[in-house]
XYZ file of C-alpha atoms in Angstrom:
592
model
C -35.850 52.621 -26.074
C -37.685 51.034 -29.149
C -34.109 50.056 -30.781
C -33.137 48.045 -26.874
C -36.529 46.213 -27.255
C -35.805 45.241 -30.489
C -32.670 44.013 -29.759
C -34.046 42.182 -27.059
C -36.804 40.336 -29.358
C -33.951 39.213 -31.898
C -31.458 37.661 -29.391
C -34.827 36.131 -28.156
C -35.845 34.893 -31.665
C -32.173 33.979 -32.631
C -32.183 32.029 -29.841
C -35.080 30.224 -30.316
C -33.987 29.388 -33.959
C -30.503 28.166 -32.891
C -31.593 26.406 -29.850
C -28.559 27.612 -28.098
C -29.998 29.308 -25.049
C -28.291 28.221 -21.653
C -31.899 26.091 -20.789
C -30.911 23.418 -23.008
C -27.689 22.908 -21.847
C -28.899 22.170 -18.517
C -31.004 19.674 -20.088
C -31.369 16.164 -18.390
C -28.903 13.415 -20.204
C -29.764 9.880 -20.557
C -28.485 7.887 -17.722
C -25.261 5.781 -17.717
C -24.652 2.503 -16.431
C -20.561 2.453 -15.841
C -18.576 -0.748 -14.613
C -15.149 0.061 -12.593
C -13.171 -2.798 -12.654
C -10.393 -2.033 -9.995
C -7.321 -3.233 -8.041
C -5.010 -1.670 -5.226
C -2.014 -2.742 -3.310
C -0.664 -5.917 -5.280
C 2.898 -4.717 -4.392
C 4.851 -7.174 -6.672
C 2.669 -10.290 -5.846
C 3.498 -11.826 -9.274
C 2.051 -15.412 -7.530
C -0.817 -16.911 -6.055
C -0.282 -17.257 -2.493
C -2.004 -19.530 0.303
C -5.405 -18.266 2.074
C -7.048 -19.870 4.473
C -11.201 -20.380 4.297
C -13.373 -21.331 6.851
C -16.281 -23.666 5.526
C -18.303 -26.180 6.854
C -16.746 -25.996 10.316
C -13.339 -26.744 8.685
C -10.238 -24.571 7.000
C -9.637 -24.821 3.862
C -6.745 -23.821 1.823
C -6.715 -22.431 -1.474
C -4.978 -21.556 -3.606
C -5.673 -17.041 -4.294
C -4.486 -14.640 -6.267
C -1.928 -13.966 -8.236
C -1.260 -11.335 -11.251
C -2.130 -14.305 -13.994
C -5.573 -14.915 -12.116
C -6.205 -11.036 -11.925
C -5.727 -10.419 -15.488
C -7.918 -13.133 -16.375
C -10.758 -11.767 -13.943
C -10.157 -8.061 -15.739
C -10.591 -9.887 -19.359
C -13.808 -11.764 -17.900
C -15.365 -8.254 -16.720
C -14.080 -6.460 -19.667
C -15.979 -8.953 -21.956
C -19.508 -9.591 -19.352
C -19.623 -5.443 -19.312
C -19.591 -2.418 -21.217
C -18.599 0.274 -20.760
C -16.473 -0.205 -18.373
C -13.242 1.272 -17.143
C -10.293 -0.427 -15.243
C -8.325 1.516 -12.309
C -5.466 0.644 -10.032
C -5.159 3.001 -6.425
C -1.317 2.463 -6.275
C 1.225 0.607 -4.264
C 1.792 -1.765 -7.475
C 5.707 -2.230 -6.739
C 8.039 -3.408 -4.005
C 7.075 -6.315 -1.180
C 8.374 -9.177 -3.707
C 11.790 -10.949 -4.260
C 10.639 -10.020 -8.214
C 10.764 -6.973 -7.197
C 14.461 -7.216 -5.790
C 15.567 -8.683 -7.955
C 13.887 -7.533 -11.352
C 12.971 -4.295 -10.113
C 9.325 -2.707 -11.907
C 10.022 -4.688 -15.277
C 7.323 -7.592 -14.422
C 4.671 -5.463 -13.120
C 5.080 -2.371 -15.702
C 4.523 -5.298 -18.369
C 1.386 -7.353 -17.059
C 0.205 -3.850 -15.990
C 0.194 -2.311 -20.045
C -1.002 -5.627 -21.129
C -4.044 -4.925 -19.246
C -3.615 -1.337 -19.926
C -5.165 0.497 -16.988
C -7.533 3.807 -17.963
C -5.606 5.015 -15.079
C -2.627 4.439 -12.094
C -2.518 6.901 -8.771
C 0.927 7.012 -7.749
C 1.236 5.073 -4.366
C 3.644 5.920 -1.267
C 5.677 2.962 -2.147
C 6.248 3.781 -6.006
C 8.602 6.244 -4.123
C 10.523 3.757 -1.988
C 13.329 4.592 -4.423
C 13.353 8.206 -4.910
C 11.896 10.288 -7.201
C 14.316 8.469 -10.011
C 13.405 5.227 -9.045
C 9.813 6.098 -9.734
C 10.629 7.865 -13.224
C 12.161 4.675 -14.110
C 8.738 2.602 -13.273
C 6.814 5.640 -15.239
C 8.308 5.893 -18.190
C 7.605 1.391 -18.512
C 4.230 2.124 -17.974
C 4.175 3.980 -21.058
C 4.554 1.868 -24.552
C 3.424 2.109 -28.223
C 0.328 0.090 -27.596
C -0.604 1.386 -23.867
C 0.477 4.878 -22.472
C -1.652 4.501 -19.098
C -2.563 7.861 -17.187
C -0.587 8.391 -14.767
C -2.375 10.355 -11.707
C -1.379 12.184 -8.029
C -2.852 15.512 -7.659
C -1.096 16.310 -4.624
C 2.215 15.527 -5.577
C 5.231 18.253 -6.785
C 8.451 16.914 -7.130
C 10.798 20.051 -7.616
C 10.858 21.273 -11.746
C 14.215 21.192 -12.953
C 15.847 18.954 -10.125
C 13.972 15.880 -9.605
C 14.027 13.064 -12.624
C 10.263 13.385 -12.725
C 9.894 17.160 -13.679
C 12.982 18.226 -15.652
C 11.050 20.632 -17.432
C 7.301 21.133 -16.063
C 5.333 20.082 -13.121
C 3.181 17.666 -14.882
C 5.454 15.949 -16.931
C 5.891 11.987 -15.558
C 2.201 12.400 -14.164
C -1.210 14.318 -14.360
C -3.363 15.840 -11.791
C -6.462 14.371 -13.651
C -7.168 12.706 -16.586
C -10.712 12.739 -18.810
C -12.206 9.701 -20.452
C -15.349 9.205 -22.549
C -17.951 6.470 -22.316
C -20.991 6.663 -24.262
C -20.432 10.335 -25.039
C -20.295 11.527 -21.594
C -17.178 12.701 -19.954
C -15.577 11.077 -16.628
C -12.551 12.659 -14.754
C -10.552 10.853 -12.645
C -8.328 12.379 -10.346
C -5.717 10.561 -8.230
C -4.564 11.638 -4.745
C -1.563 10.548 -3.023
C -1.235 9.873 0.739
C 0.814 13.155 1.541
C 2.370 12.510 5.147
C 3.063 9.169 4.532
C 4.808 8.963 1.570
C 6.950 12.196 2.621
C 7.835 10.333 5.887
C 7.366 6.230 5.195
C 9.051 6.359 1.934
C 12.182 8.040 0.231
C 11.040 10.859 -2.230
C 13.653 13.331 -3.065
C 13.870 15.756 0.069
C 12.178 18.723 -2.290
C 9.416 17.029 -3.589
C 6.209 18.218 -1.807
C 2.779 16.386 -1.106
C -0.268 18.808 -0.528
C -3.727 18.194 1.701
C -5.450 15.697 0.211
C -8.851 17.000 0.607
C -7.393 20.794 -0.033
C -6.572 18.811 -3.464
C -9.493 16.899 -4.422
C -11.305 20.360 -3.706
C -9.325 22.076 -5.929
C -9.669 20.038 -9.231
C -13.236 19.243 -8.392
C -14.125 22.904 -8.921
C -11.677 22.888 -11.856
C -13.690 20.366 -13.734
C -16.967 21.797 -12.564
C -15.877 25.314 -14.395
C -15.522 22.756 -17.613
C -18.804 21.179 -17.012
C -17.814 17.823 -16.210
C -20.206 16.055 -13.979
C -18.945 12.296 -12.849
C -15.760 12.674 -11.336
C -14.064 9.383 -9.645
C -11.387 10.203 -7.042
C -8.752 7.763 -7.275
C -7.291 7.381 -4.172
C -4.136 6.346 -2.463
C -4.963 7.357 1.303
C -6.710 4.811 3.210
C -10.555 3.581 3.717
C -10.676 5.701 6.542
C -9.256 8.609 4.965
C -12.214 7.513 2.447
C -14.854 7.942 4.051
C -14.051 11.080 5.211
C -13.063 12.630 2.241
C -16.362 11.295 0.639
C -17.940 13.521 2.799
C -15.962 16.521 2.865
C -15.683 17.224 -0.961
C -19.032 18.359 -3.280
C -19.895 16.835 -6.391
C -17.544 13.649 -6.200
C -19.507 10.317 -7.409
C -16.744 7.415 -6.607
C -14.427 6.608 -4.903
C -11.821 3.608 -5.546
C -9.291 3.796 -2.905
C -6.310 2.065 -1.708
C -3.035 2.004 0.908
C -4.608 0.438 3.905
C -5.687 -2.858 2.156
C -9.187 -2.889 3.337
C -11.409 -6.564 2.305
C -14.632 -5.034 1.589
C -17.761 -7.166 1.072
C -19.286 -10.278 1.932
C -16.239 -12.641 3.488
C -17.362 -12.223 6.858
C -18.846 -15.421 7.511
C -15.856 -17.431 5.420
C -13.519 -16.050 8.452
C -12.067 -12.975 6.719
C -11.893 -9.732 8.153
C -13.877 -7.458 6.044
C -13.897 -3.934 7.220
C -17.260 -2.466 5.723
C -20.036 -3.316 2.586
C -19.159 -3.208 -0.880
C -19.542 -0.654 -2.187
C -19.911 1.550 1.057
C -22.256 4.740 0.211
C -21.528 8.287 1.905
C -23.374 11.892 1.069
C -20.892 14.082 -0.589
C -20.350 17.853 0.465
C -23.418 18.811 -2.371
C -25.811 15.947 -0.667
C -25.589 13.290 -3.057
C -24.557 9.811 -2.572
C -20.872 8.581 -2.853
C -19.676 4.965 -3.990
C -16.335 4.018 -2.093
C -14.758 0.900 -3.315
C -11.776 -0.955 -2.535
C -9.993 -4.119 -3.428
C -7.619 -5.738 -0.756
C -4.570 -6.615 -1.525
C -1.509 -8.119 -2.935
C -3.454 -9.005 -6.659
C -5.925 -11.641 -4.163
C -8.891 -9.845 -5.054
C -10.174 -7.781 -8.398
C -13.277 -5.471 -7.672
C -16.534 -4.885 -10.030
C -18.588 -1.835 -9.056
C -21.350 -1.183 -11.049
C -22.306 2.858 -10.536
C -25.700 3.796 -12.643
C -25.827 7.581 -13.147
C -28.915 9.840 -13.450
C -29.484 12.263 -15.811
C -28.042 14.974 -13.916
C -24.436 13.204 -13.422
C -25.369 12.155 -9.676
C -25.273 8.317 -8.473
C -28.502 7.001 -8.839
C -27.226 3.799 -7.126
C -24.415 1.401 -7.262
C -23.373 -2.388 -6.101
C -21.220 -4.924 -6.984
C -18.566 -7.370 -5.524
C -14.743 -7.998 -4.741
C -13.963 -11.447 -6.210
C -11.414 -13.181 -4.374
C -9.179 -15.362 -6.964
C -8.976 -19.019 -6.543
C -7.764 -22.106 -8.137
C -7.244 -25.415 -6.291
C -8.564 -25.871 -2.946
C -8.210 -28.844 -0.177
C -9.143 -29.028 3.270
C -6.166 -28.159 6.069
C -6.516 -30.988 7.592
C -7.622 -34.647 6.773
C -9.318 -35.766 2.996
C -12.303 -35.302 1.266
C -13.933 -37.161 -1.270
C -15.598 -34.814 -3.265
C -14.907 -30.537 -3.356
C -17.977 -29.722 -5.180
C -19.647 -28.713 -1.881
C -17.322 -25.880 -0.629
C -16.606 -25.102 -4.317
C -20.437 -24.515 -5.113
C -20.911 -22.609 -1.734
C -18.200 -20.574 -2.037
C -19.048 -19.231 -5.728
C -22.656 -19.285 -4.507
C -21.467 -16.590 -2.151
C -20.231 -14.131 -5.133
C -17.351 -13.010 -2.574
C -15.251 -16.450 -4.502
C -14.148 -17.055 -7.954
C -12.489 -19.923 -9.385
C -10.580 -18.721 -12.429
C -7.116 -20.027 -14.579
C -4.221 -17.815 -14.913
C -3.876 -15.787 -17.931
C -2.037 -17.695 -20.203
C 0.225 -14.995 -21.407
C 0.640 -13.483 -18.144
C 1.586 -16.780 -16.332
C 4.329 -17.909 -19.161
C 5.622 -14.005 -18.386
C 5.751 -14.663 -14.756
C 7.305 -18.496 -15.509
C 10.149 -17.110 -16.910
C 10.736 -14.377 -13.992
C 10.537 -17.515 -11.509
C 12.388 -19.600 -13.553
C 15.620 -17.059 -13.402
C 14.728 -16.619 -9.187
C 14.155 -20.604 -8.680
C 17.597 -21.966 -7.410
C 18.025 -18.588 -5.455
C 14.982 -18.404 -3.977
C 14.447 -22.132 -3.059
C 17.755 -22.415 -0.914
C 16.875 -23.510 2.408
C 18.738 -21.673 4.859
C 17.799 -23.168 8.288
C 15.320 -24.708 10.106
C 12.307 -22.935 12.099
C 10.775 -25.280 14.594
C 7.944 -22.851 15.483
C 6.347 -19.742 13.550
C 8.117 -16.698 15.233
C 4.843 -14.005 14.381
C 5.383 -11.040 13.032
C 2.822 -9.007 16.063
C 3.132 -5.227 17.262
C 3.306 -4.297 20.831
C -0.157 -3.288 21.941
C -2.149 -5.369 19.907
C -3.735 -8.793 20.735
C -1.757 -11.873 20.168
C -2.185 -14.004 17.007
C -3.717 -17.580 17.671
C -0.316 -20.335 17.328
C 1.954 -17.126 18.195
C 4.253 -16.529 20.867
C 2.696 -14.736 24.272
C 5.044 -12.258 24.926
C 5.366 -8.679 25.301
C 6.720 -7.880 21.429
C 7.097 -9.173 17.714
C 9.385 -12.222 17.496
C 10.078 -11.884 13.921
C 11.495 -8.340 14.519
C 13.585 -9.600 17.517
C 15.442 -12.209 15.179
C 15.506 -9.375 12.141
C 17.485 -7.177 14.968
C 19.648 -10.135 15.981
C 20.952 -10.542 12.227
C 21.962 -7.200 12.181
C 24.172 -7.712 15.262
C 25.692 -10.943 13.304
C 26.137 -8.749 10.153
C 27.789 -5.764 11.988
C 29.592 -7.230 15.209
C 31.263 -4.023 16.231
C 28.080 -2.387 16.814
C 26.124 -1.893 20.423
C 22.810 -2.223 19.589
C 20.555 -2.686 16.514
C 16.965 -1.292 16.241
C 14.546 -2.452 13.198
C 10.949 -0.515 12.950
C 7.823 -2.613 12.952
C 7.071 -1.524 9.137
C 10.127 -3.268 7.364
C 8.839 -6.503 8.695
C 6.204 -7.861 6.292
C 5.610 -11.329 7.236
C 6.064 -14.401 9.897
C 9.043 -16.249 9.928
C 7.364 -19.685 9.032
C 7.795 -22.700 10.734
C 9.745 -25.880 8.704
C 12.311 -25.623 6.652
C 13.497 -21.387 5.800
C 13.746 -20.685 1.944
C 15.352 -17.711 0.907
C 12.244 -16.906 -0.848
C 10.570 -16.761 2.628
C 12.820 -14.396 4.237
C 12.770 -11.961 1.033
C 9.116 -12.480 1.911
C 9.515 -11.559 5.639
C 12.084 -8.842 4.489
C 11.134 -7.714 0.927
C 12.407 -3.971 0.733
C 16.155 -3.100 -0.843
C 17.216 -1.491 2.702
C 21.039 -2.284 3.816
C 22.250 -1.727 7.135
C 24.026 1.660 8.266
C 26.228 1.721 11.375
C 25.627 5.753 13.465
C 27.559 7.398 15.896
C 25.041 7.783 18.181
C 25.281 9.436 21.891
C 22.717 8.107 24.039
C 20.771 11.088 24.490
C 20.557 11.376 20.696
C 19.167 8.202 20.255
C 16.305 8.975 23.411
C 15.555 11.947 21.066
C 15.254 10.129 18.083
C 13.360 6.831 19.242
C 11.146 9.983 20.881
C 10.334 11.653 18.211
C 9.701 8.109 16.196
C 7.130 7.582 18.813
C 5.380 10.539 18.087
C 4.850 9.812 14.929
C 3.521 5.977 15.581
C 0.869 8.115 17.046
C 0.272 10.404 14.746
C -2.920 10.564 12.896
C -0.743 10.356 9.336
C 1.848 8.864 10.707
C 2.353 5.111 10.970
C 2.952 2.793 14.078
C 5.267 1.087 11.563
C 7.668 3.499 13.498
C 7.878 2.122 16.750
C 11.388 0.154 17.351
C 12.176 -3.758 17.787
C 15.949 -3.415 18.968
C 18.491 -6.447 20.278
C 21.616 -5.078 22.768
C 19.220 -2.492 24.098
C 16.201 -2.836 26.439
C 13.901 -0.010 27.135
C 10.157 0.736 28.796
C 7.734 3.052 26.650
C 4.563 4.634 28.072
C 2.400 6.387 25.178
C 0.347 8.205 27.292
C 3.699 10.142 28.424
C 3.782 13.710 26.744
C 6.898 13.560 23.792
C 9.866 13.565 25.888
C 8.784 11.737 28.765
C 7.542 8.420 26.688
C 10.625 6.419 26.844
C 12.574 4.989 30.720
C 14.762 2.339 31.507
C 16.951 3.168 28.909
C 19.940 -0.075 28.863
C 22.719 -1.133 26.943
C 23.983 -4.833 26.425
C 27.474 -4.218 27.788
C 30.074 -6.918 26.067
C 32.898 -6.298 28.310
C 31.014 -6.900 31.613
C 28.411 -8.720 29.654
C 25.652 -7.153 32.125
C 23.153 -4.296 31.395
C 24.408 -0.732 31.690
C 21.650 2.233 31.665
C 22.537 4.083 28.390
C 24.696 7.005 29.270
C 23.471 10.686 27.467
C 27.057 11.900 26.392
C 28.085 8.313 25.898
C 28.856 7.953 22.173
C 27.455 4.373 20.907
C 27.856 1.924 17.362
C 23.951 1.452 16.012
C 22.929 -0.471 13.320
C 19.691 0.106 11.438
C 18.387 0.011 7.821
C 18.797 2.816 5.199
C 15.066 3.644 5.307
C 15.074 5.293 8.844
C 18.514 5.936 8.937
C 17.980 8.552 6.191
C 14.703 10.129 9.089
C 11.874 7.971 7.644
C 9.653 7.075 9.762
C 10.251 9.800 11.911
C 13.493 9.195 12.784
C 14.474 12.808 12.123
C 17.597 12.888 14.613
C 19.195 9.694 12.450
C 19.344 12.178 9.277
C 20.417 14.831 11.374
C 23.336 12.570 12.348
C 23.914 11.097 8.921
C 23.990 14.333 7.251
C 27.005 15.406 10.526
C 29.005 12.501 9.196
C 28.749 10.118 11.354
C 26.859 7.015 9.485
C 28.147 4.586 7.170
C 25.955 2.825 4.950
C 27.812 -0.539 4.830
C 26.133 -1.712 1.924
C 24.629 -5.433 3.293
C 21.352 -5.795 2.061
C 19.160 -6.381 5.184
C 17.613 -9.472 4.243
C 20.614 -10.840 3.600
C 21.976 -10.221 6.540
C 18.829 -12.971 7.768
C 19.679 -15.285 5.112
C 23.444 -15.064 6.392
C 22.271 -15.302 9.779
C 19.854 -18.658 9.584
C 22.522 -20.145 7.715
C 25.087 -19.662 10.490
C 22.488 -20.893 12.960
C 21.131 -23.606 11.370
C 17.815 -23.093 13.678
C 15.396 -20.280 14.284
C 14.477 -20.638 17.391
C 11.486 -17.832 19.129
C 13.052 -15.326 21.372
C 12.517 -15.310 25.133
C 14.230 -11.357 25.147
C 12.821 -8.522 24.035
C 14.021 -4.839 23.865
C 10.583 -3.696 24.907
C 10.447 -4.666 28.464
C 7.069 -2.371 29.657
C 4.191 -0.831 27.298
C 1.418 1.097 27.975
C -0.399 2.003 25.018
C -2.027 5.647 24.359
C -5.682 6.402 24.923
């Protein structure tokens, strides 16, 4: 008994000496005052683009954003703060003509000139399989920048796919750990699971996980090392956000992207901003959680300031999105002087007037000089906007009144032109990106209206397989992770759709454009007809499971016109846009 207690008194004293007992690892650490400097969603918006201001009881028009003007707002912060670190939530390729034509090149290089501390893999990185991604990777990865590369959530098969050939983690990480100051910060990146398995075109056996089942996960992970500020970096949605801020313990940030949400003060300058920025939640463990996004398409560059305690919990946080602007005039009429709205608008701290990059603007010069006589073709002439607008949604001031989207109605009727022998055509609302603006139609515009590298497929399609399919593409419109990007624009067919109905019952009044009798026929179940529709849900994105089903019998034939093009071909036939007066949808009720 005397030998134990002596025991006891020299762990006790060696303790003492060494300082090592477990009380003074608990020990409070100095605070930290950490700058994220963050982007989301630029999607291959190399230039600045128009945006309209409200201001004085007038619009203005400026000119925002731009990949030149964002890395010259991430130099500014860099240099005002320290330390910092600079994130992007994903979604940094496709929606461009660079990126048709150029493919990731321009934004993998802007992107390691900047050098991100870390990238979450977005579902549009996978718009071209899992190779098309590897490709986009492996440029983000150079002597002088190798930037993290993050989706927790994400497993592309090992030994199959071109982004695991020989481990799970070896094109991207689940996490990655950075210091500042001494103290360690993970960052983990989630990927929107549903979405990206359904709205884009991963290989067929790569699998996405539950994101919060994720972020769960490697919390605990880095909890076991003793890591105490952990950022999620976040490709799911505001929404999804704020949820998830709730639902997970320990988390401190969040910097999120996918649904291209304008946080902050824009309000009164007639912007639609969805929330404050930052917006604060309680975590799972009771402590506060920043959430942070920064818009879209490169407009916008965010600066969140996060000030930690001593115990690794927020202590509080704040900062701003700064919208990027250069010139700026009034829409209509002259003014004599811009200082006003200029000083106001900076005033605000929503606004910042800042050059290009030099560097980065001679890079994107020379992209735009190789697109210019391309892209500046005119093609035809619009006489009035035809608006991009879903069913079911309120229609867009100077927009058409009708029913459905007139932009998707003319997309539909190009596909006829481009494939003649076929029936009917049907487009879904998410490969239509833009207006069709009125004046004179550039090629550049419709790339912009159009800007994904689909091409048409013809199917062999009975009419009760196509009921099933447009069915089951409803379903997923409606879907909590699904997308109403789903629901189907169509010319040479007309149908009714009631989303209250139960699956099965949604769609009636099922027609066919009949050429010989030139009169509507209702669409006959065994009836085998010619449909043309883009590679995306052709292949069952979307939801269009019943298309694969049919492509995989056989009986589709990817006819290798780029769907754009087959609107550039079209215009030029027509020489005039005009807004359609016929729609497919002829009836909607929308769901509860």
């Amino acid at each position: 008994m005397k030998k134990l207690f002596l025991i006891g008194l020299t762990a006790i004293a060696s303790c003492i000496l060494l300082s090592s007992c477990a009380s003074t690892s608990t020990a409070p650490k100095a605070p930290l005052d950490l700058t994220i400097i963050h982007m989301n969603d630029h999607h291959s918006s190399l230039d600045q683009r128009p945006l309209n201001i409200e201001w004085g009881g007038q619009t203005w028009v400026a000119e925002a954003g731009g990949v030149g003007r964002a890395v010259a707002m991430i130099k500014k912060l860099r240099k005002e703060n320290s330390p910092e670190l600079t994130l992007h939530a994903g979604d940094a390729v496709t929606g461009s003509l660079y990126y048709t034509r150029f493919g990731s090149k321009p934004d993998a290089t802007w992107m390691t000139q900047v050098c991100f501390d870390a990238f979450t893999i977005g579902n549009h990185e996978f718009d071209h399989s899992d190779a098309g991604l590897k490709t986009f990777l492996d440029q983000l990865q150079t002597p002088s920048c190798k930037i993290p590369v993050l989706s927790a959530n994400t497993q592309p098969k090992v030994g199959q796919s071109a982004l695991t050939p020989k481990g799970p983690w070896d094109s991207f990480k689940p996490y990655t750990i950075v210091e500042r100051q001494g103290e360690k910060i993970a960052i983990i990146g989630l990927t929107i699971a549903n979405k990206t398995k359904n709205s884009s075109q991963p290989d067929p056996e790569t699998q996405f996980f539950d994101e919060t089942a994720t972020a769960k996960r490697y919390v605990a992970e880095l909890q076991q090392q003793g890591i105490e500020k952990i950022i999620l970096l976040t490709h799911w949605g505001y929404q999804n956000d704020l949820a998830l801020a709730k639902a997970v313990p320990a988390i401190d940030v969040i910097i999120g992207g996918d649904s291209h949400t304008l946080l902050g003060n824009f309000a009164e300058f007639g912007l639609d901003s969805k929330g404050p920025y930052p917006t604060i939640e309680t975590n799972a463990s009771g402590q506060p959680v920043c959430i942070a996004h920064a818009y879209q398409y490169a407009l916008a560059v965010g600066e969140l300031h996060v000030q930690f305690d001593g115990k690794g919990n927020v202590a509080s946080c704040n900062g701003q999105p700064h919208m990027l602007l250069g010139d700026i005039k009034p829409e209509q009429g002259m003014v004599t002087t811009l200082e006003p709205v200029k000083n106001a608008l900076e005033a605000s701290g929503a606004f910042t007037f800042i050059a290009p990059d030099p560097a980065t603007q001679t890079m994107i010069d020379g992209y735009a000089e190789k697109l210019s006589a391309f892209a500046n073709e005119v093609v035809a002439d619009v006489p009035q906007t035809i608006c991009k607008q879903s069913v079911g949604e309120p229609r867009k001031p100077g927009c058409a009144a009708g029913i459905s989207s007139g932009a998707h109605r003319v997309v539909a009727e190009a596909f006829l032109h481009a494939v003649p022998d076929a029936d009917f055509a049907i487009q879904n609302g998410g490969g239509v990106r833009a207006d069709i603006p009125a004046g004179p139609l550039s090629v550049k515009q419709i790339f912009e209206v159009l800007p994904f590298a689909n091409t048409l497929v013809k199917l062999k399609i009975t009419g009760a397989e196509f009921k099933q399919a447009m069915e089951q593409a409803l379903t997923y419109a409606i879907t909590p992770d699904g997308s109403f990007g789903a629901y189907p624009y169509g010319a040479g067919i007309q149908y009714s759709v009631n989303m209250q109905a139960p699956e099965g019952d949604r769609v009636s009044n099922l027609k066919v454009w009949d050429k010989a009798t030139q009169s509507w026929q209702g669409i006959r179940p065994r009836q085998t007809y010619t449909m043309v529709t883009n590679s995306f849900i052709a292949g069952g994105q979307d939801g269009w499971r019943t298309l694969r089903t049919i492509a995989l019998m056989g009986r589709a034939t990817n006819t290798q016109i780029d769907y754009a093009q087959s609107l550039v071909d079209y215009a030029r036939d027509i020489k005039v846009l005009k807004r359609p007066t016929e729609f497919a949808t002829q009836a909607y009720q929308a769901a509860k």
